[in-house]
Coordinates of C-alpha atoms and ligand atoms in Angstrom, one line a residue:
M1 CA 72.2 38.3 87.7
E2 CA 72.7 38.6 91.5
S3 CA 69.5 39.9 93.0
L4 CA 69.9 42.9 95.3
L5 CA 66.2 43.2 96.0
Y6 CA 65.4 44.3 99.6
P7 CA 64.2 41.2 101.5
C8 CA 60.5 40.8 102.2
I9 CA 58.1 38.3 103.8
N10 CA 55.0 37.0 102.0
A11 CA 53.4 33.7 100.9
C12 CA 56.4 33.0 98.6
R13 CA 59.3 34.6 100.3
K14 CA 60.7 34.7 103.8
F15 CA 63.7 36.1 105.6
V16 CA 65.2 35.6 109.0
S17 CA 67.3 38.4 110.5
L18 CA 70.8 37.4 111.8
D19 CA 71.2 40.8 113.5
G20 CA 72.4 40.4 117.1
L21 CA 75.5 39.8 119.1
W22 CA 78.1 38.0 117.0
K23 CA 81.7 37.0 117.8
M24 CA 84.6 38.9 116.4
Q25 CA 88.4 38.6 116.4
F26 CA 91.2 40.7 115.0
D27 CA 93.7 39.0 112.8
P28 CA 96.7 41.4 112.5
S29 CA 99.1 38.8 111.1
S30 CA 96.5 37.4 108.6
C31 CA 96.9 33.9 109.9
G32 CA 93.2 33.1 110.3
K33 CA 92.7 31.1 107.2
E34 CA 95.8 28.9 107.7
E35 CA 94.8 28.3 111.3
G36 CA 91.3 27.2 110.4
W37 CA 89.3 30.1 111.6
V38 CA 86.7 29.4 108.9
N39 CA 85.6 26.6 111.3
G40 CA 85.3 28.9 114.3
L41 CA 87.2 31.8 116.0
P42 CA 89.8 30.7 118.6
D43 CA 89.6 33.7 121.0
P44 CA 86.8 36.0 120.1
F45 CA 85.0 38.9 121.9
S46 CA 81.4 39.8 121.3
M47 CA 80.4 42.4 118.7
P48 CA 77.0 43.8 117.6
V49 CA 75.9 43.2 114.0
P50 CA 75.1 45.5 112.4
G51 CA 77.7 47.7 114.0
T52 CA 80.8 49.8 113.4
F53 CA 83.4 48.4 115.8
A54 CA 85.6 51.5 116.1
D55 CA 83.9 53.6 118.8
L56 CA 82.8 50.6 121.0
F57 CA 86.3 50.1 122.3
T58 CA 88.2 51.9 125.0
E59 CA 91.6 51.0 123.5
K60 CA 93.0 53.2 120.8
E61 CA 94.7 50.4 118.9
N62 CA 91.3 48.6 118.7
R63 CA 89.5 51.7 117.5
D64 CA 92.1 52.3 114.8
Y65 CA 92.5 48.7 113.9
C66 CA 93.3 48.1 110.2
G67 CA 93.7 44.8 108.5
D68 CA 91.9 41.5 108.5
F69 CA 89.2 40.8 111.2
W70 CA 86.7 38.0 111.5
Y71 CA 83.1 37.6 112.6
E72 CA 81.2 34.4 113.6
T73 CA 77.7 33.5 114.4
K74 CA 75.5 30.4 114.5
F75 CA 71.9 30.2 113.2
F76 CA 69.2 27.6 113.2
L77 CA 67.9 27.1 109.7
E78 CA 64.3 26.0 109.4
K79 CA 63.5 23.6 106.7
Q80 CA 61.7 25.1 103.7
E81 CA 60.8 22.9 100.8
G82 CA 61.6 24.1 97.3
K83 CA 63.3 27.3 98.3
E84 CA 66.8 28.7 97.4
I85 CA 68.5 30.0 100.5
Y86 CA 70.6 33.1 100.4
L87 CA 72.7 35.1 102.8
R88 CA 72.2 38.9 102.3
F89 CA 74.5 41.5 103.7
G90 CA 73.5 45.2 103.6
S91 CA 77.1 46.1 103.4
V92 CA 80.5 44.9 104.7
T93 CA 83.2 47.5 104.8
H94 CA 85.3 47.3 102.8
R95 CA 85.5 43.6 101.6
A96 CA 84.3 40.3 102.8
E97 CA 84.9 36.5 102.3
V98 CA 82.0 34.4 103.6
Y99 CA 82.2 30.8 104.9
V100 CA 79.2 28.6 105.8
N101 CA 79.9 25.5 107.8
G102 CA 83.6 25.9 107.0
Q103 CA 82.9 26.1 103.2
Y104 CA 83.6 29.1 101.0
A105 CA 80.3 30.8 100.0
G106 CA 81.6 33.9 98.2
S107 CA 83.2 37.3 98.5
H108 CA 82.5 40.9 97.9
E109 CA 84.5 44.0 97.2
G110 CA 83.2 47.4 98.2
G111 CA 81.9 48.5 101.6
F112 CA 78.6 50.4 100.8
T113 CA 76.4 48.1 98.7
P114 CA 74.6 44.9 99.4
F115 CA 75.5 41.4 98.2
S116 CA 73.7 38.1 98.3
L117 CA 75.2 34.6 98.2
N118 CA 73.4 31.4 97.4
I119 CA 74.1 29.0 100.3
T120 CA 71.5 26.4 99.6
N121 CA 74.1 23.7 99.1
L122 CA 76.2 24.7 102.0
V123 CA 73.6 24.6 104.8
T124 CA 72.0 21.9 106.8
Q125 CA 68.3 22.4 107.2
D126 CA 66.6 21.9 110.5
A127 CA 69.9 22.3 112.2
R128 CA 72.4 25.0 113.4
N129 CA 74.8 26.3 110.9
R130 CA 78.0 28.3 111.4
L131 CA 78.6 31.5 109.5
V132 CA 82.1 33.0 109.5
V133 CA 83.0 36.2 107.7
K134 CA 86.5 37.4 107.1
V135 CA 86.5 41.2 106.7
N136 CA 89.3 43.6 105.6
N137 CA 89.2 47.4 105.9
E138 CA 92.5 48.3 104.3
L139 CA 92.5 51.2 101.8
S140 CA 94.6 51.4 98.6
E141 CA 94.6 53.3 95.4
T142 CA 92.4 50.6 93.8
S143 CA 89.8 50.6 96.6
I144 CA 86.7 52.7 96.4
P145 CA 87.1 55.0 98.5
C146 CA 90.8 55.5 97.9
G147 CA 93.6 55.7 100.4
A148 CA 96.7 53.9 101.6
T149 CA 97.6 51.5 104.3
G150 CA 100.5 52.6 106.5
M151 CA 102.7 50.6 108.9
L152 CA 103.7 51.7 112.3
S153 CA 107.1 50.8 113.7
D154 CA 105.6 48.1 115.8
G155 CA 104.2 46.4 112.7
R156 CA 100.6 47.5 113.1
K157 CA 98.7 48.6 110.0
I158 CA 97.1 52.0 110.0
A159 CA 94.5 53.4 107.6
K160 CA 95.6 56.5 105.6
P161 CA 92.4 57.7 104.0
Y162 CA 92.6 60.1 101.1
F163 CA 89.3 61.4 102.4
D164 CA 87.9 63.4 105.2
F165 CA 85.9 60.9 107.2
F166 CA 86.8 58.2 109.6
N167 CA 87.4 54.8 108.0
Y168 CA 84.5 53.2 109.9
S169 CA 84.2 49.6 109.1
G170 CA 82.8 46.2 110.0
I171 CA 79.4 44.5 109.2
Q172 CA 77.7 47.9 109.3
R173 CA 74.3 47.0 107.9
S174 CA 71.8 44.2 108.6
V175 CA 72.3 40.5 107.6
Q176 CA 69.5 38.1 106.7
V177 CA 69.0 34.6 105.6
T178 CA 66.4 34.8 102.8
Y179 CA 64.3 32.0 101.3
V180 CA 63.3 32.6 97.7
P181 CA 61.4 30.3 95.3
K182 CA 63.6 28.4 92.8
E183 CA 62.0 30.4 90.0
S184 CA 62.1 33.9 91.3
I185 CA 62.0 37.6 90.6
Q186 CA 65.6 38.9 90.4
D187 CA 65.0 42.6 89.8
Y188 CA 62.8 45.1 88.1
D189 CA 62.9 48.6 86.7
T190 CA 60.5 51.2 85.5
S191 CA 60.3 54.3 83.4
I192 CA 57.7 57.0 83.6
S193 CA 56.2 59.3 81.1
L194 CA 53.5 61.8 81.9
N195 CA 50.8 62.7 79.4
G196 CA 48.4 65.3 80.8
N197 CA 46.7 63.7 83.8
D198 CA 47.9 60.2 82.9
A199 CA 51.1 58.4 83.4
E200 CA 52.5 55.6 81.3
I201 CA 54.8 53.2 83.2
A202 CA 56.9 50.8 81.3
Y203 CA 58.6 48.1 83.3
T204 CA 61.0 45.2 82.9
V205 CA 61.0 42.3 85.3
W206 CA 64.0 39.9 85.4
T207 CA 63.3 36.3 86.5
N208 CA 65.3 33.1 86.2
G209 CA 62.5 31.1 84.6
D210 CA 60.0 31.1 81.8
H211 CA 56.7 31.5 83.5
E212 CA 54.6 34.5 82.9
V213 CA 54.8 37.6 85.0
V214 CA 51.9 39.8 86.2
A215 CA 52.2 43.3 87.5
E216 CA 49.5 44.9 89.5
V217 CA 49.3 48.4 90.9
F218 CA 47.2 49.5 93.9
D219 CA 46.5 53.0 95.2
R220 CA 46.9 53.9 98.8
K221 CA 43.5 52.7 99.7
G222 CA 44.2 49.3 98.2
N223 CA 42.2 49.7 95.1
K224 CA 43.6 48.1 92.0
T225 CA 44.6 50.9 89.6
A226 CA 46.4 49.1 86.8
E227 CA 47.5 45.6 85.7
S228 CA 49.7 44.2 83.0
R229 CA 51.1 40.9 81.9
G230 CA 54.6 40.1 80.6
K231 CA 58.2 40.6 81.7
E232 CA 58.5 43.7 79.6
S233 CA 55.3 45.6 79.4
S234 CA 53.6 48.9 80.3
F235 CA 50.4 50.2 81.8
V236 CA 48.7 53.5 82.1
I237 CA 47.4 55.1 85.3
E238 CA 44.7 57.6 84.5
N239 CA 44.4 60.7 86.7
V240 CA 47.6 59.8 88.3
H241 CA 48.5 60.9 91.8
L242 CA 52.1 62.1 91.4
W243 CA 54.9 61.7 93.9
D244 CA 56.0 65.2 94.9
L245 CA 57.8 67.0 97.7
D246 CA 54.7 68.2 99.5
D247 CA 52.7 65.1 98.7
P248 CA 54.9 62.0 98.4
Y249 CA 52.2 59.7 97.2
L250 CA 53.2 56.1 96.8
Y251 CA 51.3 53.4 95.0
S252 CA 52.1 49.7 95.6
I253 CA 53.2 47.6 92.8
V254 CA 53.2 43.8 93.0
F255 CA 55.0 41.6 90.6
R256 CA 54.1 37.9 90.5
I257 CA 55.4 34.9 88.6
V258 CA 52.3 32.9 87.8
D259 CA 51.5 29.3 86.8
G260 CA 47.8 29.4 86.0
D261 CA 46.2 30.8 89.2
Q262 CA 49.2 29.8 91.4
D263 CA 51.8 32.3 92.5
I264 CA 55.3 30.9 92.0
D265 CA 56.9 34.1 93.3
K266 CA 55.6 37.5 94.4
Y267 CA 57.5 40.7 95.1
P268 CA 55.8 43.9 96.4
A269 CA 57.3 47.3 96.2
K270 CA 56.4 51.0 96.5
L271 CA 55.9 53.0 93.3
G272 CA 56.3 56.7 93.3
I273 CA 55.4 58.3 90.0
R274 CA 57.4 61.4 89.2
T275 CA 59.7 62.6 86.4
I276 CA 63.1 64.3 86.8
Q277 CA 64.7 66.1 83.9
V278 CA 67.4 68.7 83.2
Q279 CA 66.1 71.2 80.6
G280 CA 68.4 74.1 79.6
K281 CA 69.3 75.8 82.9
K282 CA 66.5 74.2 84.8
I283 CA 66.0 71.1 86.9
L284 CA 62.4 69.9 86.6
L285 CA 60.5 67.6 89.0
N286 CA 57.2 66.6 87.3
G287 CA 57.9 69.2 84.7
K288 CA 58.1 72.0 87.3
E289 CA 61.3 73.8 88.1
I290 CA 62.9 73.0 91.5
Y291 CA 65.7 74.6 93.5
L292 CA 67.6 72.1 95.6
K293 CA 68.1 73.2 99.2
G294 CA 69.8 71.0 101.8
Y295 CA 72.9 69.2 102.9
G296 CA 75.8 67.0 102.2
K297 CA 75.6 64.4 104.9
H298 CA 77.5 61.4 106.4
E299 CA 76.2 58.2 108.0
D300 CA 77.8 59.2 111.3
F301 CA 76.8 59.2 114.9
E302 CA 78.2 58.9 118.4
V303 CA 79.1 55.4 119.5
I304 CA 77.4 53.7 116.5
G305 CA 79.7 55.2 113.9
R306 CA 78.2 54.3 110.5
T307 CA 75.7 51.8 111.6
F308 CA 72.2 52.5 110.3
N309 CA 69.8 53.5 113.1
Y310 CA 66.1 54.4 112.4
S311 CA 65.9 56.9 115.3
V312 CA 68.9 58.8 114.1
A313 CA 67.6 58.8 110.5
K314 CA 64.2 59.9 111.7
R315 CA 65.7 62.8 113.7
D316 CA 67.8 63.8 110.7
Y317 CA 64.8 63.9 108.4
A318 CA 62.9 65.9 111.0
L319 CA 65.8 68.5 111.3
M320 CA 66.2 68.7 107.6
K321 CA 62.5 69.4 107.1
W322 CA 62.4 71.8 110.0
S323 CA 65.2 73.8 108.3
G324 CA 63.2 74.0 105.0
A325 CA 65.5 71.6 103.1
N326 CA 64.3 69.4 100.3
C327 CA 67.5 67.4 99.3
F328 CA 70.7 65.8 100.5
R329 CA 73.7 64.1 98.8
T330 CA 74.8 60.8 100.1
S331 CA 78.3 62.0 100.4
H332 CA 80.5 60.1 99.9
Y333 CA 79.0 56.6 99.5
P334 CA 75.6 55.0 99.0
Y335 CA 73.8 55.0 102.4
A336 CA 71.8 52.1 104.0
E337 CA 68.7 51.3 101.9
E338 CA 66.4 52.4 104.7
W339 CA 67.5 56.1 104.1
Y340 CA 66.0 55.9 100.6
Q341 CA 62.8 54.2 101.7
M342 CA 62.3 56.9 104.3
A343 CA 63.0 59.7 101.7
D344 CA 60.4 58.1 99.4
E345 CA 57.9 58.3 102.3
E346 CA 59.0 61.7 103.6
G347 CA 59.1 63.4 100.2
F348 CA 62.8 64.2 100.1
L349 CA 65.2 64.3 97.2
I350 CA 68.5 62.4 97.1
I351 CA 71.7 62.8 95.0
D352 CA 73.1 59.3 95.3
E353 CA 76.9 59.2 95.3
V354 CA 79.2 56.3 94.6
P355 CA 82.2 56.0 97.0
A356 CA 84.6 57.4 94.5
V357 CA 86.4 59.8 96.8
G358 CA 90.1 60.4 97.3
M359 CA 91.2 60.3 93.7
M360 CA 94.0 62.6 94.7
R361 CA 97.3 61.9 96.2
S362 CA 96.4 62.7 99.8
L363 CA 93.6 63.9 102.1
M364 CA 94.5 67.6 102.3
N365 CA 95.7 67.8 98.8
F366 CA 92.6 69.8 97.8
A367 CA 94.0 72.7 99.8
A368 CA 97.4 72.5 98.0
A369 CA 95.7 72.0 94.7
G370 CA 93.7 75.2 95.2
A371 CA 96.9 77.1 95.7
G372 CA 98.2 75.9 92.4
G373 CA 101.6 74.7 91.5
K374 CA 101.4 71.1 92.7
D375 CA 101.2 68.3 90.2
T376 CA 97.9 66.7 91.3
R377 CA 97.7 64.0 88.6
F378 CA 96.1 60.8 89.7
F379 CA 94.9 58.9 86.7
I380 CA 98.3 57.9 85.4
A381 CA 99.3 55.0 87.7
D382 CA 99.3 51.4 86.6
T383 CA 96.7 50.7 89.3
I384 CA 94.1 52.7 87.4
P385 CA 92.5 49.9 85.4
Q386 CA 91.8 48.0 88.6
L387 CA 90.4 51.1 90.3
Q388 CA 88.2 51.7 87.3
E389 CA 86.9 48.1 87.5
N390 CA 86.0 48.6 91.2
H391 CA 84.5 52.0 90.5
K392 CA 82.4 50.4 87.7
Q393 CA 81.2 47.7 90.0
A394 CA 80.2 50.3 92.7
I395 CA 78.2 52.2 90.1
R396 CA 76.5 49.1 88.9
E397 CA 75.5 48.0 92.5
M398 CA 74.4 51.5 93.5
I399 CA 72.1 51.9 90.4
Q400 CA 70.9 48.4 90.6
R401 CA 70.0 48.9 94.3
D402 CA 68.5 52.4 94.1
K403 CA 67.0 52.9 90.7
N404 CA 63.4 52.3 91.8
H405 CA 63.3 55.1 94.4
P406 CA 61.4 58.2 93.4
S407 CA 63.5 60.1 95.9
V408 CA 66.7 59.5 94.0
I409 CA 66.9 62.3 91.4
A410 CA 70.5 62.0 90.3
F411 CA 73.6 59.9 90.6
S412 CA 77.0 61.3 91.5
I413 CA 79.8 59.5 89.9
F414 CA 82.7 61.1 91.8
N415 CA 83.7 63.5 94.6
E416 CA 86.6 65.8 93.9
P417 CA 88.9 63.8 91.7
E418 CA 91.8 65.3 89.9
T419 CA 90.1 66.6 86.7
T420 CA 92.6 69.0 85.3
Y421 CA 94.3 66.6 82.9
Q422 CA 93.0 64.7 79.9
E423 CA 93.6 61.3 81.7
A424 CA 90.8 62.2 84.1
Y425 CA 88.3 62.5 81.2
D426 CA 89.6 59.3 79.7
Y427 CA 89.0 57.6 83.1
F428 CA 85.5 59.0 83.7
K429 CA 84.0 59.0 80.2
P430 CA 83.4 55.2 80.1
L431 CA 82.0 55.3 83.7
F432 CA 79.5 58.0 82.8
D433 CA 78.5 56.0 79.7
Y434 CA 78.1 52.9 81.7
A435 CA 76.0 54.7 84.4
R436 CA 73.8 56.1 81.6
S437 CA 73.3 52.6 80.2
L438 CA 72.1 51.3 83.5
D439 CA 69.5 53.8 84.5
R440 CA 66.3 53.4 82.6
Q441 CA 64.9 56.6 84.2
H442 CA 67.7 58.6 82.6
R443 CA 68.4 60.5 85.8
P444 CA 70.9 63.3 85.5
L445 CA 74.5 62.4 86.3
T446 CA 76.9 64.6 88.0
G447 CA 80.0 64.6 90.1
A448 CA 81.3 67.0 92.8
L449 CA 84.1 69.2 91.5
L450 CA 87.1 70.4 93.6
V451 CA 88.3 73.9 93.9
N452 CA 91.1 73.4 91.3
S453 CA 88.4 72.1 88.8
T454 CA 87.9 75.6 87.4
P455 CA 86.0 76.2 84.2
D456 CA 89.2 76.7 82.2
R457 CA 91.0 73.7 83.6
C458 CA 88.4 71.1 84.4
H459 CA 88.1 68.3 81.8
C460 CA 85.2 66.5 83.4
H461 CA 82.3 69.0 83.7
P462 CA 81.2 68.3 80.2
L463 CA 80.3 64.8 81.3
C464 CA 77.8 66.2 83.9
D465 CA 74.1 66.9 83.2
F466 CA 74.3 69.5 85.9
I467 CA 77.5 70.8 87.3
S468 CA 78.2 70.3 91.0
L469 CA 80.8 72.5 92.8
N470 CA 82.4 72.1 96.2
R471 CA 83.7 75.6 97.0
Y472 CA 85.2 77.1 100.2
Y473 CA 85.6 80.8 99.5
G474 CA 85.8 82.3 102.9
W475 CA 87.1 79.2 104.5
Y476 CA 90.0 77.4 102.8
I477 CA 90.4 80.4 100.5
A478 CA 90.5 83.9 102.0
G479 CA 88.9 83.3 105.4
G480 CA 88.4 85.6 108.3
P481 CA 89.4 89.2 107.6
D482 CA 89.9 88.4 103.9
L483 CA 86.2 87.5 103.5
P484 CA 85.6 90.6 101.2
D485 CA 88.3 89.3 98.9
A486 CA 86.8 85.8 99.0
E487 CA 83.6 87.3 97.7
K488 CA 85.4 88.9 94.8
A489 CA 87.3 85.7 93.9
F490 CA 84.1 83.7 94.2
R491 CA 82.2 86.1 91.8
K492 CA 85.1 86.0 89.4
E493 CA 84.9 82.2 89.2
M494 CA 81.1 82.2 88.9
D495 CA 81.4 84.7 86.0
A496 CA 83.5 82.2 84.2
W497 CA 81.0 79.3 84.9
Q498 CA 78.2 81.5 83.7
K499 CA 79.6 81.3 80.2
I500 CA 79.7 77.5 80.3
C501 CA 76.3 77.3 82.0
E502 CA 74.3 79.0 79.3
D503 CA 72.5 75.7 78.8
K504 CA 73.3 73.8 82.0
P505 CA 72.3 74.1 85.6
L506 CA 74.9 74.3 88.4
I507 CA 74.5 73.5 92.0
F508 CA 76.7 73.7 95.0
T509 CA 77.3 70.3 96.6
E510 CA 79.6 71.7 99.3
F511 CA 80.3 75.0 101.0
G512 CA 80.9 75.5 104.7
A513 CA 83.0 76.7 107.5
D514 CA 84.2 74.8 110.6
T515 CA 82.4 76.1 113.6
S516 CA 82.7 75.2 117.3
A517 CA 79.3 74.9 119.0
F518 CA 81.0 76.5 122.0
E519 CA 82.6 79.6 120.4
H520 CA 80.9 83.0 120.2
K521 CA 82.7 86.2 119.3
L522 CA 81.8 89.7 118.3
P523 CA 83.2 90.8 116.0
S524 CA 83.5 87.3 114.6
V525 CA 86.6 85.1 114.2
M526 CA 86.9 81.9 112.2
W527 CA 85.5 78.9 114.1
S528 CA 82.9 81.1 115.9
Q529 CA 79.2 80.7 115.3
E530 CA 79.0 84.4 114.2
Y531 CA 81.6 83.6 111.5
Q532 CA 79.6 80.6 110.2
N533 CA 76.7 83.0 109.7
E534 CA 78.7 85.6 108.0
Y535 CA 80.3 83.0 105.7
Y536 CA 76.9 81.8 104.7
D537 CA 75.5 85.3 104.2
M538 CA 78.4 86.1 101.8
N539 CA 78.0 82.8 99.9
F540 CA 74.3 83.2 99.5
R541 CA 74.7 86.8 98.3
V542 CA 76.9 85.5 95.5
M543 CA 74.7 82.6 94.7
D544 CA 71.6 84.8 94.5
S545 CA 73.3 86.9 91.7
Y546 CA 73.4 84.1 89.2
D547 CA 70.3 82.5 87.6
F548 CA 72.0 79.3 86.5
I549 CA 72.6 78.3 90.1
K550 CA 69.8 75.8 90.9
G551 CA 70.8 74.4 94.2
E552 CA 72.7 74.8 97.4
L553 CA 73.7 71.8 99.6
V554 CA 75.7 73.1 102.5
W555 CA 78.6 71.2 104.1
N556 CA 77.8 69.5 106.4
F557 CA 74.5 68.6 107.9
A558 CA 76.2 67.7 111.2
D559 CA 79.7 67.5 112.7
F560 CA 81.3 64.2 111.9
Q561 CA 84.2 62.0 112.8
T562 CA 87.4 62.1 110.8
T563 CA 90.9 60.8 111.1
E564 CA 93.0 62.6 113.7
G565 CA 95.1 65.5 112.4
I566 CA 96.0 69.1 112.7
M567 CA 93.2 70.2 110.5
R568 CA 90.4 68.6 112.6
V569 CA 89.4 69.0 116.2
N570 CA 88.0 65.6 117.1
G571 CA 86.3 65.6 113.6
N572 CA 85.0 68.0 111.1
K573 CA 83.0 70.8 112.7
K574 CA 81.3 72.2 109.6
G575 CA 78.0 70.9 110.8
I576 CA 74.9 73.0 110.9
F577 CA 74.0 70.7 113.7
T578 CA 76.2 69.2 116.3
R579 CA 77.1 65.6 116.2
N580 CA 74.2 64.9 118.6
R581 CA 71.8 66.8 116.4
Q582 CA 71.3 70.1 118.1
P583 CA 71.3 73.3 116.1
K584 CA 74.2 75.8 115.8
D585 CA 73.1 79.4 115.1
A586 CA 73.5 78.9 111.4
A587 CA 70.6 76.4 111.4
F588 CA 68.2 79.3 112.1
L589 CA 69.8 81.3 109.2
L590 CA 69.2 78.5 106.8
K591 CA 65.7 77.9 108.1
K592 CA 64.9 81.6 107.5
R593 CA 66.3 81.4 103.9
W594 CA 65.0 78.1 102.8
E595 CA 61.5 78.5 104.1
T596 CA 60.9 81.1 101.4
K597 CA 63.6 80.3 98.8
S598 CA 62.3 78.6 95.7
Ligands
LIG1 C1 85.3 68.9 103.1 C2 87.4 70.8 98.3 C3 86.7 70.4 99.4 C4 86.7 68.9 99.8 N1 85.6 68.5 100.7 C5 85.5 67.1 100.9 C6 84.8 66.7 102.1 O1 84.8 65.3 102.3 C7 85.4 67.4 103.3 O2 84.9 67.0 104.5 C8 86.0 69.3 101.8 C9 85.9 69.7 104.2 O3 87.1 70.0 104.2 O4 85.3 70.0 105.2

């Protein structure tokens, strides 16, 4: 098993950050390997790591670069007796091939999950080592997310995403060299059951050796609360302090591999004790019903693109909490790990989504699909088995990485695929089964359903523990003066879902209207702030009439960058906040609603 554990420093483990200014070079003709770039880049420029390269350039062809590109850095490696040495990448978008001192170290497909490569035999200790990474950001119908790669008449490749966000790429998350004992902890998981005031926590620890494992739990004051021995065992915490939205209490748990009284390895983590269940029409957190309020988001900000930044994330949590929200969906890919650590600390809920977006023929096909008539089938091509393999890997890596966060309450297995044919069910059924087999906490699974996935036509909603709808009544359907008709059509659809949802909750994972922060108009017009408010008023009026609706995540938290096109004005403007995180008028409407809505 490849360990995806977040790096830490203690008496047994160590890591050294490689973040900083690296070298980079584009390789439009893919000649780098033949020309020996693995031993050093011939004509590089400098580039921050972690970093999205696109918005750092002033030249358009550089911003929109698509194809192979290479990074290089050198690092001094301190000698460490008896340790295995790994290189850990938080993510490389969308695929990477890694070389250390000119030798191949490994590769990874998928741009939003970490990978770790054992480089012990490739490095020279007490010396400088060269790290070269070949990256590729092309999209295809087997990549997750899906898209195509076009070719301009001058021979340049161009990304053609089947999705509505900019194809930001590069080494977008942190890179570390990690030192881990030869016999080490690879991973762990837990399951939680509550019994009155007590909690029983069962755990499994995976190691690559035979020595005994000890687990110890400490409360926030540092007092030992529980202890157990064994790789698979359990312990009881009496009078447990639960993790909850208004009181996100975290215990510490420390796993140790021991040899007598010697620690062979030691891995500390946070432990938030909570349960999450779907019961009938209800979503229960710690046995109490919750209503999800919040946002679909993006990792997206001026200049830094998709690079993780603590200050931006802190501001986002501050704004989300200010507005009375309690939840967001990591649309449309797993975010940097620090987002989840912060949600654990802040008391926020996350629907964690795999990058399965664009499983339709083209970006704006959802509009065409809504109008009916177009054959939207996707899951029939001979590329599907490979896509499904990559999708499976992305699910495995997301769940392996995120399963121990109390903030993660559900996994989303898709965003708006074509679902109106049996082939879609045949494609997704094994993926849902697989996801269920991986998550010991049995979190609910869901997937966001497109406008043409209506109750009578959608084959995939039966796979979901709660149904998630992306709906745009009053925007893509019957906008502006037609808003009263949008309301009627919306109610008609919801009446049909009501029959299906006798025993299943439904939430909205998207609804929203593009709005210019500079546009005011009375009476309203589409794109004005007044219209965004009227749109939400109408949508909330409908949602409040149905008792099976258990959540509303608006689209989108903030304006975000997309590919250029006639549907977008320098990006998608459905934000409740502007791209630099200031409120539009609708932010105050949401705040008023969410501060009292439960
Ligand atoms: C959003 C049916 C709606 C699809 N949804 C996907 C999301 O990524 C887009 O940004 C629509 C939109 O159009 O604003």
